[in-house]
CSV table of C-alpha atoms in Angstrom, one decimal:
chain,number,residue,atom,x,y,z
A,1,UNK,CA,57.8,-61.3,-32.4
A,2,UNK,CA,54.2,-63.5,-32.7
A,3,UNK,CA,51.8,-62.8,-34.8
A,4,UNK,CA,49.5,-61.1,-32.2
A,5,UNK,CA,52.3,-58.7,-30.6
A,6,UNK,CA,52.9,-57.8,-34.8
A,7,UNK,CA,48.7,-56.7,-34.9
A,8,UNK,CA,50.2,-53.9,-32.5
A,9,UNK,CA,52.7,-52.1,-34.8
A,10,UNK,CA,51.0,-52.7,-38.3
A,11,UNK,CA,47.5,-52.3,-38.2
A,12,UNK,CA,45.5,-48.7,-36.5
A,13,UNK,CA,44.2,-49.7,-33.1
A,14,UNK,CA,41.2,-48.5,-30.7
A,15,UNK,CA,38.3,-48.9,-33.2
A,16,UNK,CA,35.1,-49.1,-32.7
A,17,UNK,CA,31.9,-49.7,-34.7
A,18,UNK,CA,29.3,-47.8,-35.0
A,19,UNK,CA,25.6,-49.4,-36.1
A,20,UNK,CA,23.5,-48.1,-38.9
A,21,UNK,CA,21.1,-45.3,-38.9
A,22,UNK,CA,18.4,-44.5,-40.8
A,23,UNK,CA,20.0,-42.4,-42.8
A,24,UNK,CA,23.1,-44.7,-43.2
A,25,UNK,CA,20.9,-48.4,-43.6
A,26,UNK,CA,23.4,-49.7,-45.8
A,27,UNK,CA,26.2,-50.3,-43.7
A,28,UNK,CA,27.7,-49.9,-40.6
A,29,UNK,CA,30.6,-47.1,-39.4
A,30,UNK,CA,33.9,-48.2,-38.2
A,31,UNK,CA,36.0,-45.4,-36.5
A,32,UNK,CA,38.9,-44.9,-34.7
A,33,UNK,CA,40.2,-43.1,-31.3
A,34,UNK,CA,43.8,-42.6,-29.7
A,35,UNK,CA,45.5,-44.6,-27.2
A,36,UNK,CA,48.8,-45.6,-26.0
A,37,UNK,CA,49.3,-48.7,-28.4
A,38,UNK,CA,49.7,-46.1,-31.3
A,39,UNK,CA,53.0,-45.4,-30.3
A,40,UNK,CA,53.9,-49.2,-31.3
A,41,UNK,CA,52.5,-48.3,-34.9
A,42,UNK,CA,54.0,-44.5,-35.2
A,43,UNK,CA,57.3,-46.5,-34.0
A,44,UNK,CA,56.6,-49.2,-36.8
A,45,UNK,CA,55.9,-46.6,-39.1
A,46,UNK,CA,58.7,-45.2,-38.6
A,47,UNK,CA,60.7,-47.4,-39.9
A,48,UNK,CA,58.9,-48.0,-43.2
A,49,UNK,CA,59.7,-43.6,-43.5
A,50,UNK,CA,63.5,-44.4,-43.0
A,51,UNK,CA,63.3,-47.2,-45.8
A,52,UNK,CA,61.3,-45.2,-48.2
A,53,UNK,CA,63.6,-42.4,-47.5
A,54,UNK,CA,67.2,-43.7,-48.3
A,55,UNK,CA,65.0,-45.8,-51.6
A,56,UNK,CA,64.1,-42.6,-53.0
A,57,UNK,CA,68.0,-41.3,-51.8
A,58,UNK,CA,69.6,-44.0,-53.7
A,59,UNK,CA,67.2,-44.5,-56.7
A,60,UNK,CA,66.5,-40.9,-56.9
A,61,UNK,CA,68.5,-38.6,-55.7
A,62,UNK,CA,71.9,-39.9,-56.1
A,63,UNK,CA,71.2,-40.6,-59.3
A,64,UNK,CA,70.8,-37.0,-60.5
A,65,UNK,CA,73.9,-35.5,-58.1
A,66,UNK,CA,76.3,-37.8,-59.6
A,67,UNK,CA,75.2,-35.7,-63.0
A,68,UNK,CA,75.0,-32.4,-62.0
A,69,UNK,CA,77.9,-32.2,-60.1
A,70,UNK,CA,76.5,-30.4,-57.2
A,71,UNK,CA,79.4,-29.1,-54.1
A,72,UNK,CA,78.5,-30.3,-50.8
A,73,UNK,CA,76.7,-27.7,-50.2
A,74,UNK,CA,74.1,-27.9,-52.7
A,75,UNK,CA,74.6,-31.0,-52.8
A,76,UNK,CA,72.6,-31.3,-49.0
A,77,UNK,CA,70.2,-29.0,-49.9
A,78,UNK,CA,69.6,-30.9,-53.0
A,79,UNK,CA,68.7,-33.5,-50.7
A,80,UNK,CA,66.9,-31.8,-48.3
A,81,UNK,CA,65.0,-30.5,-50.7
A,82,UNK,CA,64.0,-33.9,-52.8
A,83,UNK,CA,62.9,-35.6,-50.0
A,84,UNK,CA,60.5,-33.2,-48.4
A,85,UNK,CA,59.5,-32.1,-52.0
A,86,UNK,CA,58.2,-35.5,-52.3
A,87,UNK,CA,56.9,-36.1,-49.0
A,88,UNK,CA,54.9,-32.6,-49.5
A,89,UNK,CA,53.4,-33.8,-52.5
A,90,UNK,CA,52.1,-36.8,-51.6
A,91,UNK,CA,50.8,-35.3,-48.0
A,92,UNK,CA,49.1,-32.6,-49.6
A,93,UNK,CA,47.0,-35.2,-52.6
A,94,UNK,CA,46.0,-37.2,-49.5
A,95,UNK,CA,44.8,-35.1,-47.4
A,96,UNK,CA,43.0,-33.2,-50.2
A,97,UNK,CA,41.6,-36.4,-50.8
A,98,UNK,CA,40.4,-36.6,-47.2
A,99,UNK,CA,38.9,-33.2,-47.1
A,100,UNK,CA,37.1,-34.1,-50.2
A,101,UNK,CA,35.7,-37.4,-48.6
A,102,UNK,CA,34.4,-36.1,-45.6
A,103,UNK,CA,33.1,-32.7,-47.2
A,104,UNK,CA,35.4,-30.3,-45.4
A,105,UNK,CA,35.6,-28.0,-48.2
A,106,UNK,CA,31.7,-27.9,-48.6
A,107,UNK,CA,30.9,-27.4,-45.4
A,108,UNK,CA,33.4,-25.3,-43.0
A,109,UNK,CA,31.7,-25.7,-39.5
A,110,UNK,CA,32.9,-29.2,-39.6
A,111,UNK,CA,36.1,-27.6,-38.3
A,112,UNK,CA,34.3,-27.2,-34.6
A,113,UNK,CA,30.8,-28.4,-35.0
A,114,UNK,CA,30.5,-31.5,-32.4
A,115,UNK,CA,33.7,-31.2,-31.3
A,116,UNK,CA,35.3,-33.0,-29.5
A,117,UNK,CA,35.9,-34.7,-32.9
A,118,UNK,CA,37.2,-37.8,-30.9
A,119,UNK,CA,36.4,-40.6,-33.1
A,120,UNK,CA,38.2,-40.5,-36.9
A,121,UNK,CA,37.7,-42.6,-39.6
A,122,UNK,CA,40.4,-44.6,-40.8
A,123,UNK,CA,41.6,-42.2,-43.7
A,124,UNK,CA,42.0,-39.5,-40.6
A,125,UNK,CA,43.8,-41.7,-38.1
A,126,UNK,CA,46.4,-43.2,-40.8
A,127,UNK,CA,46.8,-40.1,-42.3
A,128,UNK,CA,48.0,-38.6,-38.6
A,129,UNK,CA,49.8,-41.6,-37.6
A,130,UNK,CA,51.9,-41.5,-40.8
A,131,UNK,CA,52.5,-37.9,-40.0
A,132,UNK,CA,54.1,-38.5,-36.5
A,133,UNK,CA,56.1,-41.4,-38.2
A,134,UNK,CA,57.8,-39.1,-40.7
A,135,UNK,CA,58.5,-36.8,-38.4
A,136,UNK,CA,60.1,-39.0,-35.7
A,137,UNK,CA,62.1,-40.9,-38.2
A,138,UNK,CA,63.7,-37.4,-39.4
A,139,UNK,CA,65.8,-37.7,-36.1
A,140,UNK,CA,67.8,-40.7,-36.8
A,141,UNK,CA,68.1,-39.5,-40.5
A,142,UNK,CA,70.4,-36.2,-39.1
A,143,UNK,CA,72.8,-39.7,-38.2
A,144,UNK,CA,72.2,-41.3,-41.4
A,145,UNK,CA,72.0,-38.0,-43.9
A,146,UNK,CA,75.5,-37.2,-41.8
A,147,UNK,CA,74.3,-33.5,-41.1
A,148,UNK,CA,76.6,-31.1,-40.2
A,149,UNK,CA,76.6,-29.9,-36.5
A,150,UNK,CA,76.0,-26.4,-37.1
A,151,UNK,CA,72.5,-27.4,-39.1
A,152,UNK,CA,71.8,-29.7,-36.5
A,153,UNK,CA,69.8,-27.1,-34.1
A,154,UNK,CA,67.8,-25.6,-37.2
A,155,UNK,CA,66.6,-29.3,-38.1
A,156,UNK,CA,65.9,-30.0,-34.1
A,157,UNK,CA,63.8,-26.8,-33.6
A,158,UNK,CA,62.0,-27.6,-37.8
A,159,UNK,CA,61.2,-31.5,-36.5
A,160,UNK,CA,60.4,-30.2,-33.5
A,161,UNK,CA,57.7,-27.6,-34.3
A,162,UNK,CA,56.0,-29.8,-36.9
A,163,UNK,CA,55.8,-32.6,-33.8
A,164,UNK,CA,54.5,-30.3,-31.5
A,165,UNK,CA,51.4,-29.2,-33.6
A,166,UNK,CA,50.5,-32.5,-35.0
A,167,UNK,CA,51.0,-33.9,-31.8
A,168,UNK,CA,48.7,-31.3,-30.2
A,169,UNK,CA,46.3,-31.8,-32.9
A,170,UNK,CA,45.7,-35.2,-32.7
A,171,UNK,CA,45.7,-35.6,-28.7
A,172,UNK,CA,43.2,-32.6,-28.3
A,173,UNK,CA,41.1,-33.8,-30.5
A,174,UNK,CA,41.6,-30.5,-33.5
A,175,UNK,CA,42.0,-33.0,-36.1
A,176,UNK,CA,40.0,-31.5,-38.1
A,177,UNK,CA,41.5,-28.3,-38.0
A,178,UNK,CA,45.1,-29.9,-38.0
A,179,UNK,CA,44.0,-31.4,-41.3
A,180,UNK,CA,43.1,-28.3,-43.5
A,181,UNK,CA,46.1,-26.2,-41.8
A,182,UNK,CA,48.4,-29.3,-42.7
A,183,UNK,CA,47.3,-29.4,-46.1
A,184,UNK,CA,47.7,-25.3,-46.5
A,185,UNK,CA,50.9,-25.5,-44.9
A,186,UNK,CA,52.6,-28.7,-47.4
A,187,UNK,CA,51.5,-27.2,-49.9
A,188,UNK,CA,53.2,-23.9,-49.5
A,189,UNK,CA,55.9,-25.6,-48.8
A,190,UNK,CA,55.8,-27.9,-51.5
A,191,UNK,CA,56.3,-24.6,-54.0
A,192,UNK,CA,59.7,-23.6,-52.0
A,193,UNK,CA,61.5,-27.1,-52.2
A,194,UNK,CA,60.2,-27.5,-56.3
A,195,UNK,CA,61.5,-24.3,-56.7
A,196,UNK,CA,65.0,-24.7,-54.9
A,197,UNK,CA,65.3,-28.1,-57.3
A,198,UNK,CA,64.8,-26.1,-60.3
A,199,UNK,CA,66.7,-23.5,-58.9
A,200,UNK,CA,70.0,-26.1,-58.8
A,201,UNK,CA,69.2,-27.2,-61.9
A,202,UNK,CA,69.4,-23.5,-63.7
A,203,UNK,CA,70.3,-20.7,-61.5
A,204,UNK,CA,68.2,-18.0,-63.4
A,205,UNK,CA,65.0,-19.8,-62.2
A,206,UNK,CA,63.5,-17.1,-59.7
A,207,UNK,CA,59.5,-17.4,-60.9
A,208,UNK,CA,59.0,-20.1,-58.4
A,209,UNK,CA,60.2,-18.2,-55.5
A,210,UNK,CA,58.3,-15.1,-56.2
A,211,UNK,CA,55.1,-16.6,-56.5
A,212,UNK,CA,56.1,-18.7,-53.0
A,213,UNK,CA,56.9,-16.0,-51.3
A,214,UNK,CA,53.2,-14.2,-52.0
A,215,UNK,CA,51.3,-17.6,-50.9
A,216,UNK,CA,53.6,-17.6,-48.3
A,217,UNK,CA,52.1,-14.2,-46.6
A,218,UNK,CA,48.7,-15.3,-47.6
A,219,UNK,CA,49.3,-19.0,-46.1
A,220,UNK,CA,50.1,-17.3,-43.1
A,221,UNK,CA,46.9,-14.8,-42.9
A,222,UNK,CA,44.6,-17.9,-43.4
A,223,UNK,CA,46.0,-20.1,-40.8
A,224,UNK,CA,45.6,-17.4,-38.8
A,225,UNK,CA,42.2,-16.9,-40.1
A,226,UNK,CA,40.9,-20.3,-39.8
A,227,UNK,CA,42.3,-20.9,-36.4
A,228,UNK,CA,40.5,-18.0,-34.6
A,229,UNK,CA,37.5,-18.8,-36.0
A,230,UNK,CA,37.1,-22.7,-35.3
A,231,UNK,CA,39.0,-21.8,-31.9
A,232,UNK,CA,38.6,-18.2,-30.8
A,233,UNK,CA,34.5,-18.4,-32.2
A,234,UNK,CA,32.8,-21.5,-33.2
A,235,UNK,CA,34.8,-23.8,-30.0
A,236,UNK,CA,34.4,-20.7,-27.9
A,237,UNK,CA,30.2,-20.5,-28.6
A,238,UNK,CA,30.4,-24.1,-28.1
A,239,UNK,CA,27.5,-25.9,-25.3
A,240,UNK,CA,30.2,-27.8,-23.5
A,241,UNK,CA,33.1,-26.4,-22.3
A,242,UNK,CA,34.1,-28.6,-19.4
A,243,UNK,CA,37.2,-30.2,-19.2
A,244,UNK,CA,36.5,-34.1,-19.4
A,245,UNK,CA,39.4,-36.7,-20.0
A,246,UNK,CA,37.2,-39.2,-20.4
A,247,UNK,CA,35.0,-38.2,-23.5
A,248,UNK,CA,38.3,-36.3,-25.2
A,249,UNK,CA,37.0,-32.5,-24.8
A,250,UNK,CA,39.3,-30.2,-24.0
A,251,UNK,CA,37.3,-27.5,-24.7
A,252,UNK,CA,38.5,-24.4,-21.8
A,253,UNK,CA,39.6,-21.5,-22.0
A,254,UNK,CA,42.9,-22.4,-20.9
A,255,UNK,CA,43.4,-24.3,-23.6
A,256,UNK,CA,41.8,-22.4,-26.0
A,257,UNK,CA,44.3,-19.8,-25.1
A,258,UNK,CA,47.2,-22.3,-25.1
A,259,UNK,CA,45.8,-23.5,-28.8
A,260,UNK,CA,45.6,-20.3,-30.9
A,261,UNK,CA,48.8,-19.0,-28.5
A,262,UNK,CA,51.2,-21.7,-29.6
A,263,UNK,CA,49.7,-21.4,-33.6
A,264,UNK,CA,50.0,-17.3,-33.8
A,265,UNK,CA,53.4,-17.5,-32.1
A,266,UNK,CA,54.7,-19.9,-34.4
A,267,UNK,CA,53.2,-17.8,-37.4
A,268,UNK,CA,54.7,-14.7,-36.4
A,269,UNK,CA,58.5,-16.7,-36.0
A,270,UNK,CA,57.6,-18.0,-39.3
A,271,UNK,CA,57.1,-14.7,-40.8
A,272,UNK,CA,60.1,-13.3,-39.0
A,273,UNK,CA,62.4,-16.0,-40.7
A,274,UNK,CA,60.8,-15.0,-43.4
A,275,UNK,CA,61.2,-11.6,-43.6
A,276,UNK,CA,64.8,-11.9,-42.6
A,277,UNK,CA,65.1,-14.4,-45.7
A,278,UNK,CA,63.8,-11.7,-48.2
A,279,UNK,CA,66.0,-9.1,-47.0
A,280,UNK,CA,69.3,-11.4,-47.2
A,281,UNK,CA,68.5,-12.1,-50.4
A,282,UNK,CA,67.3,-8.3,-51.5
A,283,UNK,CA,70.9,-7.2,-50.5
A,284,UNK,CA,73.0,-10.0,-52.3
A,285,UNK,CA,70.8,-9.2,-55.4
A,286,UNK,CA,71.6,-5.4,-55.4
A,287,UNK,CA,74.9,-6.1,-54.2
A,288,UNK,CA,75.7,-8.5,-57.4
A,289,UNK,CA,73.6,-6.0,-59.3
A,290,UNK,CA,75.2,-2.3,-57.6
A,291,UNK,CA,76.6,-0.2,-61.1
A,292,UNK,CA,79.9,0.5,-60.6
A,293,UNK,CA,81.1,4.7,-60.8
A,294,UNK,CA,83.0,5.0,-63.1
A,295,UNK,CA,85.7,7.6,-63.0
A,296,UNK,CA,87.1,9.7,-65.1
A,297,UNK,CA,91.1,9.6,-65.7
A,298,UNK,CA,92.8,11.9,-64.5
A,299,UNK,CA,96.2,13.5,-66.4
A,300,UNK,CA,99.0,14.9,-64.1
A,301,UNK,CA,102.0,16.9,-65.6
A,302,UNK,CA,104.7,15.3,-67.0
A,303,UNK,CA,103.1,11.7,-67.1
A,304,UNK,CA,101.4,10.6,-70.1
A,305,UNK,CA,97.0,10.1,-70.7
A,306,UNK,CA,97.7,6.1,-71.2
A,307,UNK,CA,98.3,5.9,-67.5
A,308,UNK,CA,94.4,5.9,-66.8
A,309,UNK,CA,94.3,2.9,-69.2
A,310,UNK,CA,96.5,0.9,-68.2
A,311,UNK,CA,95.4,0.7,-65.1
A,312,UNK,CA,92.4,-0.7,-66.3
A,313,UNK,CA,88.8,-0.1,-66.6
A,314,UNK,CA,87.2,2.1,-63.6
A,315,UNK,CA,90.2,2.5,-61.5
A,316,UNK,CA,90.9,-1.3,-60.8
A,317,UNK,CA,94.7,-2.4,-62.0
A,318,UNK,CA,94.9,-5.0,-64.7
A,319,UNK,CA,98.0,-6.8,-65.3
A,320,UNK,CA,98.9,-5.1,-68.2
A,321,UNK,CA,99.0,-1.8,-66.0
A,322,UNK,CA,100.7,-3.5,-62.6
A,323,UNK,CA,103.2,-5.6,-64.5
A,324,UNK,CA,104.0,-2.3,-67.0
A,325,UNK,CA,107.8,-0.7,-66.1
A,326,UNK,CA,106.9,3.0,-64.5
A,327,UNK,CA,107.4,6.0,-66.6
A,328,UNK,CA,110.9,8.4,-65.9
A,329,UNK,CA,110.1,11.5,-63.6
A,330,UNK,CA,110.7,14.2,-65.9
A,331,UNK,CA,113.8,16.8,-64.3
A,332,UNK,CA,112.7,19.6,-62.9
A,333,UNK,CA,113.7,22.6,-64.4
C-alpha cells in the first residue's frame, strides 16, 4: 500500500492540539479522540500481537515444554498461561505508569470530574488501542494455538467479555475508569497464571493460589466500589446529563444503568466461577486427603488369623492374598 494509506494503520489518528495556558506556557498539548480510522490501526495492531505471540511461543515457551515434559493437557495450559502471564505483566507496568503520569492515584475525582473525558493523551489512546488489538488477535490464535473444540466456547465468551468492556470504555468515553479497573483486574490475574506456571513446575506450590484467591474477592469488592462511585455518584451529581453525540457525553441515566449493570453482572458471574472453582478443588483435596477406616480382621471358625493379612492392608486384596491357593473347609463333625 502507499505511504499515505500505511499513516492509517501505524500511527494514532484524530489528534488535535491544544495551545498553551498560563499555567502550561511551556508547551503546547497534543491529544487524541476516537473515530472510525482506528479500526485500521487496532486491525494493524493486531497483527504485530499475533507475531509477538508465536515469538514468545517459539523462543519461550517451547523451549521450556520440550524440558518438562508436560501432557497435552498441561501442556495447553502451560501455554495459556505464559502468554497471558506476560501480557498481564507488561499491561499492568504500563498502565501503572499512566495512572502515575496523569496523577490518577493522587487525585481520584479524575475518574468523573469533566467527564466526558473525550480527548486522551497519547499514552491513553495507545494504551486502549493495543488493548482491543490483543484481544482481537486472540480469535485467530484459537486457529493457530489448535484449541480444542470443547474450550473453544469458554475462550469465545473470555475474549468476548474483555472486548465488550474495553470496547464500552473507550467509546463512552469511561477511559478513565476503564484504566484503573484494567490495571486492578491484570494484575489479579497476573498472580493466577504465575502461579499455575509454578504450579507445573512443582505441584506442591499452592502459596500463590491462596493469596490469589483473597485479592481475588477483594478485586472484586473494589471494582465494585469504584464503579458506583465514579458512575452511580460523582457522573450521576454531574451538571450535564444530556445525551450529545457530538461532544462524546453519554451521560443518562439509561446508560448509567446500562454501565454499572453490565460491570456488577459480570462481577457476580466472575464470583460464581469462582466459587464453583474453590469448591471443585476443596473436594479433590479432601478426597486425595479422606483417612481411610481401617477395619479390624475378623477370625471365623475353622480358618486361620493370616486370612485378614493376606488380603492386605484395610480390607483391599493384594496379590499375595488373591493369587494365594484357598484354605481346606474343615469336615464337619
Amino acid at each position: 500500500i502507499t505511504a499515505k494509506a500505511s499513516i492509517i494503520f501505524v500511527t494514532l489518528q484524530y489528534n488535535v492540539t491544544l495551545p498553551a495556558t498560563e499555567e502550561q506556557a511551556t508547551e503546547s498539548a497534543f491529544l487524541y479522540y476516537y473515530g472510525i480510522k482506528d479500526l485500521a490501526t487496532v486491525f494493524f495492531y493486531m497483527l504485530v500481537a499475533i507475531i509477538i505471540h508465536a515469538i514468545i511461543q517459539e523462543y519461550v515457551l517451547d523451549k521450556i515444554n520440550r524440558r518438562m515434559h508436560f501432557s497435552k493437557t498441561k501442556h495447553s495450559k502451560f501455554n495459556e498461561s505464559g502468554q497471558l502471564s506476560a501480557f498481564y505483566l507488561f499491561s499492568c507496568v504500563w498502565g501503572t505508569f499512566i495512572l502515575i503520569s496523569e496523577n490518577y492515584i493522587s487525585d481520584p475525582t479524575i475518574l468523573w470530574r469533566a467527564y466526558p473525558h473525550n480527548l486522551m493523551t497519547f499514552q491513553m489512546k495507545f494504551f486502549y488501542i493495543s488493548q482491543l488489538a490483543y484481544w482481537f488477535h486472540a480469535f485467530p490464535e484459537l486457529y493457530f494455538q489448535k484449541t480444542k473444540k470443547e474450550d473453544i466456547p469458554r475462550q469465545l465468551v473470555y475474549i468476548g467479555l474483555y472486548l465488550f468492556h474495553i470496547a464500552g470504555a473507550y467509546l463512552l468515553n469511561l477511559n478513565h475508569l476503564g484504566l484503573v479497573l484494567l490495571v486492578l483486574h491484570y494484575f489479579v490475574e497476573f498472580l493466577f497464571h504465575i502461579s499455575r506456571l509454578f504450579y507445573f513446575s512443582d505441584e506442591k506450590y499452592q502459596k500463590g493460589f491462596s493469596l490469589w484467591a483473597v485479592l481475588f474477592v477483594l478485586g472484586r469488592l473494589l471494582t465494585l466500589i469504584l464503579s458506583v462511585l465514579t458512575v452511580g455518584f460523582g457522573l450521576a451529581r454531574a451538571e450535564n446529563q444530556k445525551l450529545d453525540f457530538s461532544t462524546g457525553n453519554f451521560n443518562v441515566l439509561a446508560v448509567r444503568i446500562a454501565v454499572l449493570a453490565s460491570i456488577c453482572i459480570t462481577q457476580a458471574f466472575m464470583m460464581w466461577k469462582f466459587i464453583n472453582f474453590q469448591l471443585r478443588r476443596w473436594r479433590e483435596h479432601s478426597a486425595f486427603q479422606a483417612p481411610t477406616v481401617k477395619k479390624k480382621p475378623t477370625v471365623t471358625k475353622g480358618r486361620s488369623s493370616r486370612k485378614g493379612t493376606e488380603n492386605g492392608v484395610n480390607g483391599t486384596v493384594t496379590s499375595n492374598g488373591a493369587d494365594s491357593p484357598r484354605n481346606r473347609k474343615e469336615k464337619s463333625s
